[in-house]
Amino acid sequence: MRTFGYAAPSPTTPLAPYEFERRALRSNDVAMEILYCGVCHSDLHTARNDWGWSYYPIVPGHEIVGRVVEVGAEVSKYNVGDYVAVGCMVDSCLECDQCHHGEEQLCREGNTGTYCGADRITGDKTQGGYSKHLVVREEFCLRMPEGLDPARAAPLLCAGITTYSPLRTWNVGPGSRVGVIGLGGLGHMAVKLAVGLGADVTVLSRSKNKEADALALGADRLLVSSDSGAMTRAASSFDVIIDTVPVKHDLDAYVPLLDIDGTLVIVGQVGPMQEFGTVPLLLGRRRIAGSPIGGIRETQEMLDFCAKKNILPDCEMIRIDEINYAYERMEKSDVRYRFVIDMASLTAPAT
Ligand code: NAP
Ligand code: ZN
């Protein structure tokens, strides 16, 4: 299937229109027209090759909401016209122990990324959602629940599940004391989801600038992480901290905030971290953990939870030709709180 979108031609070149081929529909595939695609900081890391594994041209985008336009002969769950969604992975082995218990993101053979991956049959490079169409196997397609606004739901597919999964893994519920470091795309979803699960929620931000926003999102308070006095007073007061900071940073400031047996979950920085001391870890039996996205079953559970609780991301809708400007703003943490591309703005290239 011939399609078109926006790709980064190299790590140093702005994204530009790009035409490419999606695979022909297999019997277990769903083809969709993409309606909305969220803009994740991982898209920016990938476009710039921050992690060293990008290829070019690369079409980013893994917060995808669309409408089914065609289904393969063996597809049973979806019909033409259904609202569907796709997140950060499009395939996995589906045979290992992790895949069997619904944790395809932890597939022993590695899951296939929506972009920056290789098709498990042909080896072709995968391309993401800043494009008109997507072909994906049925098992990696999510159903959009009734009542969840498709125009605002896209960020749930990465920012939502990446924060929901650790909240569930570490049993966050009523009475849990949750900290969220960094109020960006992931951070604002962590706040809304933790509040939805009944937790007491504190935003840890670098300044007071986002305090009114944090409270409006449902947080109980904002703690300024550069205020050493306030940080000292908050010692031992969290059960779980979700760390969404997208760069190398100092964990010594945050670990003492955990109560005994508390866990700081890194979901932001992918790569080296600044050296940190182990004394607060040992003395408080505290833990530092990591967490990647979430499984398909859990992603569907999160979408259904959001529909039931009326939880939606705060989106700033953009046209696809504004994507490079959106990246510039994201680099400056100037996003309130997720850019979403309205794909109606993506028109076919002149032939
Ligand atoms: P984002 O919207 O840019 O938000 C990041 C937030 O971190 C900012 O709003 C800012 O909050 C804070 N921050 C930024 N620079 C900082 C610095 N130098 N020091 C301290 N805090 C800083 O990014 P995002 O889309 O939420 O993504 C966050 C990270 O998660 C990215 O690295 C992304 O690649 C990663 N990610 C991981 C997974 C996974 O599976 N684990 C999935 C998706 C994304 P304040 O202004 O409030 O301080
Ligand atoms: Zn993402």
Short mmCIF file of C-alpha atoms and ligand atoms in Angstrom, two decimals:
data_model
loop_
_atom_site.label_atom_id
_atom_site.label_comp_id
_atom_site.label_asym_id
_atom_site.label_seq_id
_atom_site.Cartn_x
_atom_site.Cartn_y
_atom_site.Cartn_z
CA MET A 1 0.00 0.00 0.00
CA ARG A 2 1.43 3.34 -1.07
CA THR A 3 1.18 5.97 1.64
CA PHE A 4 2.72 9.25 2.70
CA GLY A 5 3.70 11.11 5.81
CA TYR A 6 6.52 13.11 7.39
CA ALA A 7 9.99 11.70 8.00
CA ALA A 8 13.29 12.88 9.42
CA PRO A 9 15.81 12.50 6.56
CA SER A 10 18.80 12.62 8.97
CA PRO A 11 19.51 13.45 12.63
CA THR A 12 20.16 17.07 11.78
CA THR A 13 17.49 17.77 9.16
CA PRO A 14 13.91 18.92 9.90
CA LEU A 15 11.10 16.48 9.21
CA ALA A 16 9.72 16.77 5.67
CA PRO A 17 7.04 15.12 3.50
CA TYR A 18 7.88 11.52 2.57
CA GLU A 19 6.19 8.87 0.43
CA PHE A 20 6.64 5.20 1.21
CA GLU A 21 5.19 1.71 0.99
CA ARG A 22 3.24 -0.08 3.71
CA ARG A 23 3.26 -3.88 3.47
CA ALA A 24 0.46 -5.59 1.53
CA LEU A 25 -2.30 -6.77 3.86
CA ARG A 26 -1.67 -10.21 5.36
CA SER A 27 -4.56 -12.44 6.40
CA ASN A 28 -4.21 -11.38 10.08
CA ASP A 29 -3.64 -7.67 9.36
CA VAL A 30 -5.77 -4.60 9.87
CA ALA A 31 -5.22 -1.54 7.65
CA MET A 32 -6.23 1.81 9.09
CA GLU A 33 -6.42 5.41 8.09
CA ILE A 34 -4.64 7.37 10.82
CA LEU A 35 -6.75 10.20 12.21
CA TYR A 36 -4.59 11.46 15.09
CA CYS A 37 -1.04 10.88 16.25
CA GLY A 38 0.46 12.12 19.51
CA VAL A 39 3.98 13.57 19.65
CA CYS A 40 6.13 11.78 22.23
CA HIS A 41 9.55 12.90 23.41
CA SER A 42 10.78 9.50 22.16
CA ASP A 43 9.88 10.66 18.62
CA LEU A 44 12.25 13.59 19.08
CA HIS A 45 15.00 11.38 20.60
CA THR A 46 14.63 9.05 17.60
CA ALA A 47 14.55 11.78 14.94
CA ARG A 48 17.79 13.17 16.42
CA ASN A 49 19.33 9.70 16.95
CA ASP A 50 19.91 10.40 20.66
CA TRP A 51 19.89 6.65 21.38
CA GLY A 52 22.12 5.64 18.46
CA TRP A 53 19.75 3.10 16.88
CA SER A 54 17.77 5.28 14.44
CA TYR A 55 17.74 4.73 10.68
CA TYR A 56 16.80 7.24 8.01
CA PRO A 57 14.45 8.31 6.69
CA ILE A 58 12.47 7.64 9.86
CA VAL A 59 8.75 8.30 10.27
CA PRO A 60 8.17 8.72 14.04
CA GLY A 61 4.84 8.43 15.88
CA HIS A 62 3.55 5.74 18.23
CA GLU A 63 0.41 7.26 19.73
CA ILE A 64 -1.96 6.37 16.95
CA VAL A 65 -5.74 6.54 16.64
CA GLY A 66 -7.38 5.58 13.37
CA ARG A 67 -10.27 3.99 11.57
CA VAL A 68 -10.16 0.55 9.98
CA VAL A 69 -10.26 0.71 6.17
CA GLU A 70 -9.56 -2.95 5.33
CA VAL A 71 -9.16 -6.27 7.18
CA GLY A 72 -7.39 -9.51 6.23
CA ALA A 73 -9.40 -12.72 5.66
CA GLU A 74 -8.67 -14.14 9.13
CA VAL A 75 -9.24 -10.98 11.16
CA SER A 76 -12.05 -11.61 13.63
CA LYS A 77 -11.97 -8.72 16.11
CA TYR A 78 -12.25 -5.70 13.85
CA ASN A 79 -14.45 -4.48 11.03
CA VAL A 80 -14.11 -1.70 8.48
CA GLY A 81 -15.13 1.59 10.14
CA ASP A 82 -14.10 0.64 13.71
CA TYR A 83 -12.13 3.20 15.73
CA VAL A 84 -8.84 1.55 16.70
CA ALA A 85 -5.50 2.49 18.22
CA VAL A 86 -1.87 1.41 18.08
CA GLY A 87 0.89 2.18 20.55
CA CYS A 88 4.63 1.61 20.66
CA MET A 89 4.81 -1.97 19.38
CA VAL A 90 3.35 -3.74 16.37
CA ASP A 91 4.52 -7.33 16.92
CA SER A 92 6.30 -9.80 19.21
CA CYS A 93 6.96 -13.56 19.14
CA LEU A 94 3.64 -14.31 20.93
CA GLU A 95 5.14 -17.64 22.02
CA CYS A 96 7.43 -16.95 24.98
CA ASP A 97 6.36 -16.89 28.63
CA GLN A 98 6.15 -13.07 28.67
CA CYS A 99 3.96 -12.90 25.56
CA HIS A 100 1.80 -15.70 26.99
CA HIS A 101 0.96 -13.71 30.06
CA GLY A 102 0.24 -10.55 28.12
CA GLU A 103 3.57 -8.76 28.57
CA GLU A 104 4.51 -8.50 24.90
CA GLN A 105 6.58 -5.42 25.70
CA LEU A 106 8.92 -7.80 27.57
CA CYS A 107 8.98 -10.44 24.78
CA ARG A 108 12.08 -12.64 25.21
CA GLU A 109 12.92 -12.06 21.55
CA GLY A 110 12.24 -8.33 21.79
CA ASN A 111 9.06 -6.65 20.62
CA THR A 112 8.85 -4.95 17.23
CA GLY A 113 8.72 -1.18 17.58
CA THR A 114 6.05 0.75 15.70
CA TYR A 115 9.05 2.64 14.30
CA CYS A 116 12.73 1.79 14.59
CA GLY A 117 11.87 -1.90 14.34
CA ALA A 118 12.14 -4.67 11.75
CA ASP A 119 9.16 -6.61 10.38
CA ARG A 120 9.44 -10.15 11.79
CA ILE A 121 8.72 -11.76 8.39
CA THR A 122 10.37 -9.53 5.79
CA GLY A 123 12.90 -7.66 7.92
CA ASP A 124 11.65 -4.39 6.43
CA LYS A 125 12.14 -1.33 8.62
CA THR A 126 8.99 -0.21 10.43
CA GLN A 127 7.66 3.32 10.11
CA GLY A 128 5.42 5.15 12.58
CA GLY A 129 2.25 7.14 12.76
CA TYR A 130 3.10 10.54 11.28
CA SER A 131 1.48 9.12 8.15
CA LYS A 132 -1.85 8.50 6.44
CA HIS A 133 -2.10 4.72 6.78
CA LEU A 134 -0.83 1.90 8.95
CA VAL A 135 -0.94 -1.88 8.52
CA VAL A 136 -0.71 -3.85 11.74
CA ARG A 137 -1.43 -7.39 12.87
CA GLU A 138 -4.74 -7.72 14.65
CA GLU A 139 -3.22 -8.73 18.02
CA PHE A 140 -1.44 -5.37 18.31
CA CYS A 141 -4.49 -3.31 17.52
CA LEU A 142 -6.47 -1.81 20.42
CA ARG A 143 -10.16 -1.09 20.46
CA MET A 144 -11.17 2.49 21.17
CA PRO A 145 -13.82 2.31 23.88
CA GLU A 146 -17.14 4.04 23.31
CA GLY A 147 -17.14 7.42 24.98
CA LEU A 148 -13.41 8.09 24.65
CA ASP A 149 -12.96 11.09 22.34
CA PRO A 150 -10.74 9.82 19.47
CA ALA A 151 -9.33 13.32 18.94
CA ARG A 152 -7.88 13.41 22.46
CA ALA A 153 -7.12 9.77 23.17
CA ALA A 154 -3.93 9.32 21.11
CA PRO A 155 -1.45 10.19 23.93
CA LEU A 156 -2.87 7.35 26.02
CA LEU A 157 -1.17 4.90 23.67
CA CYS A 158 2.31 5.77 24.95
CA ALA A 159 2.25 8.43 27.68
CA GLY A 160 -0.83 6.76 29.19
CA ILE A 161 0.28 3.13 29.23
CA THR A 162 3.90 3.95 30.15
CA THR A 163 2.70 5.54 33.38
CA TYR A 164 -0.33 3.30 34.03
CA SER A 165 1.76 0.12 33.88
CA PRO A 166 4.18 0.99 36.73
CA LEU A 167 1.33 2.43 38.80
CA ARG A 168 -0.40 -0.96 38.52
CA THR A 169 2.81 -2.99 38.92
CA TRP A 170 3.58 -1.22 42.19
CA ASN A 171 -0.06 -1.55 43.37
CA VAL A 172 -0.96 2.12 43.51
CA GLY A 173 -4.45 2.65 44.89
CA PRO A 174 -6.33 4.57 47.58
CA GLY A 175 -3.89 5.68 50.27
CA SER A 176 -0.77 5.37 48.07
CA ARG A 177 1.55 8.37 48.13
CA VAL A 178 2.77 8.96 44.58
CA GLY A 179 5.37 11.46 43.31
CA VAL A 180 5.70 12.37 39.63
CA ILE A 181 8.97 13.94 38.49
CA GLY A 182 8.58 16.18 35.43
CA LEU A 183 5.23 17.57 34.34
CA GLY A 184 5.32 16.88 30.60
CA GLY A 185 3.48 14.38 28.40
CA LEU A 186 4.16 11.32 30.55
CA GLY A 187 4.08 13.27 33.79
CA HIS A 188 0.64 14.79 33.28
CA MET A 189 -0.78 11.34 32.44
CA ALA A 190 0.89 9.87 35.52
CA VAL A 191 -0.88 12.52 37.60
CA LYS A 192 -4.31 11.92 36.06
CA LEU A 193 -4.01 8.13 36.26
CA ALA A 194 -2.66 8.05 39.83
CA VAL A 195 -5.47 10.41 40.89
CA GLY A 196 -7.94 8.13 39.07
CA LEU A 197 -6.57 5.17 41.04
CA GLY A 198 -7.22 7.05 44.27
CA ALA A 199 -3.65 8.02 45.24
CA ASP A 200 -2.37 11.15 46.96
CA VAL A 201 -0.27 12.78 44.21
CA THR A 202 2.63 15.23 44.33
CA VAL A 203 4.22 16.76 41.22
CA LEU A 204 7.98 17.34 41.46
CA SER A 205 8.81 20.10 39.01
CA ARG A 206 11.88 22.29 38.55
CA SER A 207 9.99 25.52 39.31
CA LYS A 208 6.65 26.75 40.61
CA ASN A 209 5.55 27.69 37.06
CA LYS A 210 3.32 24.66 36.60
CA GLU A 211 1.75 24.69 40.09
CA ALA A 212 -1.71 25.86 39.00
CA ASP A 213 -1.67 23.30 36.17
CA ALA A 214 -0.61 20.50 38.53
CA LEU A 215 -3.52 21.25 40.85
CA ALA A 216 -5.94 21.54 37.92
CA LEU A 217 -4.78 18.11 36.72
CA GLY A 218 -5.82 16.73 40.09
CA ALA A 219 -2.51 16.65 41.97
CA ASP A 220 -2.63 17.42 45.68
CA ARG A 221 0.45 19.62 45.61
CA LEU A 222 3.56 20.64 43.67
CA LEU A 223 7.00 20.31 45.20
CA VAL A 224 9.76 22.43 43.65
CA SER A 225 12.69 20.06 43.14
CA SER A 226 15.22 22.92 43.15
CA ASP A 227 14.07 24.02 46.64
CA SER A 228 16.42 22.01 48.86
CA GLY A 229 14.57 22.95 52.07
CA ALA A 230 11.22 21.72 50.74
CA MET A 231 12.90 18.55 49.41
CA THR A 232 14.43 17.83 52.83
CA ARG A 233 11.07 18.31 54.53
CA ALA A 234 9.52 15.81 52.08
CA ALA A 235 11.96 13.01 53.05
CA SER A 236 10.47 9.50 53.42
CA SER A 237 7.02 10.59 52.26
CA PHE A 238 6.40 8.58 49.05
CA ASP A 239 5.58 4.96 48.28
CA VAL A 240 6.16 5.27 44.53
CA ILE A 241 7.86 7.94 42.43
CA ILE A 242 7.48 7.94 38.65
CA ASP A 243 10.53 9.64 37.10
CA THR A 244 9.79 10.98 33.59
CA VAL A 245 12.84 13.27 33.17
CA PRO A 246 14.11 12.76 29.59
CA VAL A 247 17.81 13.39 30.25
CA LYS A 248 20.63 12.24 32.55
CA HIS A 249 19.98 13.59 36.07
CA ASP A 250 20.80 13.34 39.74
CA LEU A 251 18.87 10.64 41.63
CA ASP A 252 20.44 11.62 44.99
CA ALA A 253 17.87 14.41 45.22
CA TYR A 254 14.92 12.04 44.83
CA VAL A 255 15.72 8.66 46.44
CA PRO A 256 15.55 9.99 50.05
CA LEU A 257 11.97 11.11 49.32
CA LEU A 258 10.91 7.45 49.26
CA ASP A 259 9.61 5.86 52.43
CA ILE A 260 11.04 2.50 53.54
CA ASP A 261 10.50 -0.09 50.79
CA GLY A 262 9.46 2.68 48.40
CA THR A 263 10.27 2.48 44.68
CA LEU A 264 11.47 5.10 42.24
CA VAL A 265 10.53 3.98 38.73
CA ILE A 266 12.54 5.40 35.86
CA VAL A 267 10.43 5.73 32.72
CA GLY A 268 12.14 8.80 31.24
CA GLN A 269 15.88 8.70 30.67
CA VAL A 270 16.98 5.92 28.31
CA GLY A 271 20.75 5.72 28.72
CA PRO A 272 23.39 6.61 31.29
CA MET A 273 22.40 8.21 34.59
CA GLN A 274 24.51 10.47 36.77
CA GLU A 275 26.46 8.62 39.48
CA PHE A 276 24.40 8.27 42.66
CA GLY A 277 24.98 7.22 46.27
CA THR A 278 23.65 3.93 47.61
CA VAL A 279 23.38 4.93 51.29
CA PRO A 280 19.68 5.97 51.16
CA LEU A 281 18.92 2.82 49.14
CA LEU A 282 20.50 0.51 51.70
CA LEU A 283 19.36 2.26 54.83
CA GLY A 284 15.74 2.62 53.70
CA ARG A 285 15.54 -0.65 51.71
CA ARG A 286 14.48 1.62 48.87
CA ARG A 287 14.45 0.54 45.23
CA ILE A 288 15.22 2.07 41.87
CA ALA A 289 13.38 0.34 39.03
CA GLY A 290 12.66 0.84 35.33
CA SER A 291 9.57 0.17 33.27
CA PRO A 292 8.91 0.04 29.51
CA ILE A 293 5.46 0.86 28.06
CA GLY A 294 2.97 -1.96 28.88
CA GLY A 295 1.38 -5.07 27.39
CA ILE A 296 -1.56 -5.16 24.99
CA ARG A 297 -4.03 -6.47 27.59
CA GLU A 298 -2.96 -3.80 30.06
CA THR A 299 -3.16 -1.11 27.38
CA GLN A 300 -6.76 -2.10 26.64
CA GLU A 301 -7.47 -2.11 30.39
CA MET A 302 -6.01 1.42 30.62
CA LEU A 303 -8.13 2.67 27.67
CA ASP A 304 -11.26 1.19 29.26
CA PHE A 305 -10.29 2.68 32.66
CA CYS A 306 -9.86 6.12 31.06
CA ALA A 307 -13.22 5.83 29.29
CA LYS A 308 -14.93 4.84 32.56
CA LYS A 309 -13.26 7.58 34.61
CA ASN A 310 -13.39 10.18 31.85
CA ILE A 311 -9.60 10.62 31.91
CA LEU A 312 -8.22 12.31 28.81
CA PRO A 313 -4.84 13.90 28.03
CA ASP A 314 -4.57 17.68 27.71
CA CYS A 315 -3.83 18.04 24.02
CA GLU A 316 -2.62 20.89 21.85
CA MET A 317 -3.72 20.03 18.34
CA ILE A 318 -1.25 20.83 15.56
CA ARG A 319 -1.04 20.48 11.79
CA ILE A 320 1.57 18.08 10.51
CA ASP A 321 3.55 20.91 8.92
CA GLU A 322 4.00 22.35 12.44
CA ILE A 323 5.89 19.29 13.66
CA ASN A 324 9.37 20.84 13.62
CA TYR A 325 8.11 23.82 15.61
CA ALA A 326 6.45 21.40 18.05
CA TYR A 327 9.80 19.63 18.53
CA GLU A 328 11.50 22.97 19.30
CA ARG A 329 8.87 23.70 21.92
CA MET A 330 9.10 20.21 23.39
CA GLU A 331 12.86 20.66 23.83
CA LYS A 332 12.10 23.72 25.95
CA SER A 333 9.43 21.84 28.01
CA ASP A 334 6.91 24.22 26.49
CA VAL A 335 4.09 21.71 25.97
CA ARG A 336 0.74 21.79 27.79
CA TYR A 337 0.79 18.77 27.84
CA ARG A 338 0.89 16.78 24.62
CA PHE A 339 0.98 17.82 20.98
CA VAL A 340 -1.38 15.78 18.83
CA ILE A 341 -1.21 15.91 15.05
CA ASP A 342 -4.58 16.16 13.32
CA MET A 343 -3.94 13.95 10.31
CA ALA A 344 -6.64 15.72 8.31
CA SER A 345 -3.85 18.28 7.77
CA LEU A 346 -1.77 15.69 5.89
CA THR A 347 -2.65 15.87 2.23
CA ALA A 348 -1.50 13.59 -0.59
CA PRO A 349 1.61 14.78 -2.44
CA ALA A 350 1.03 16.26 -5.88
CA THR A 351 1.81 13.63 -8.53
P1 NAP B 1 8.20 15.82 27.82
O1 NAP B 1 6.78 16.02 27.47
O2 NAP B 1 9.24 16.63 27.15
O3 NAP B 1 8.30 16.00 29.43
C1 NAP B 1 9.48 15.83 30.15
C2 NAP B 1 9.41 16.68 31.44
O4 NAP B 1 10.61 16.42 32.18
C3 NAP B 1 9.39 18.18 31.20
O5 NAP B 1 8.10 18.68 31.03
C4 NAP B 1 10.06 18.72 32.45
O6 NAP B 1 9.12 18.87 33.51
C5 NAP B 1 11.04 17.63 32.82
N1 NAP B 1 12.39 17.96 32.35
C6 NAP B 1 12.77 18.25 31.09
N2 NAP B 1 14.08 18.49 31.03
C7 NAP B 1 14.56 18.35 32.27
C8 NAP B 1 15.83 18.47 32.87
N3 NAP B 1 16.90 18.83 32.13
N4 NAP B 1 15.95 18.24 34.20
C9 NAP B 1 14.88 17.90 34.93
N5 NAP B 1 13.63 17.78 34.42
C10 NAP B 1 13.48 18.00 33.11
O7 NAP B 1 8.63 14.30 27.56
P2 NAP B 1 7.72 12.97 27.59
O8 NAP B 1 7.11 12.75 26.26
O9 NAP B 1 6.90 12.99 28.81
O10 NAP B 1 8.87 11.86 27.70
C11 NAP B 1 9.71 11.80 28.83
C12 NAP B 1 10.76 10.74 28.62
O11 NAP B 1 10.15 9.44 28.67
C13 NAP B 1 11.50 10.78 27.29
O12 NAP B 1 12.87 10.55 27.51
C14 NAP B 1 10.92 9.62 26.51
O13 NAP B 1 11.81 9.09 25.56
C15 NAP B 1 10.68 8.63 27.63
N6 NAP B 1 9.69 7.58 27.34
C16 NAP B 1 9.89 6.36 27.88
C17 NAP B 1 8.96 5.37 27.70
C18 NAP B 1 9.11 4.02 28.34
O14 NAP B 1 8.61 3.05 27.81
N7 NAP B 1 9.74 3.95 29.50
C19 NAP B 1 7.83 5.62 26.91
C20 NAP B 1 7.65 6.90 26.40
C21 NAP B 1 8.58 7.88 26.62
P3 NAP B 1 9.17 20.13 34.52
O15 NAP B 1 9.15 21.34 33.66
O16 NAP B 1 7.90 19.93 35.31
O17 NAP B 1 10.38 20.01 35.39
ZN ZN B 2 6.32 7.43 23.42
#
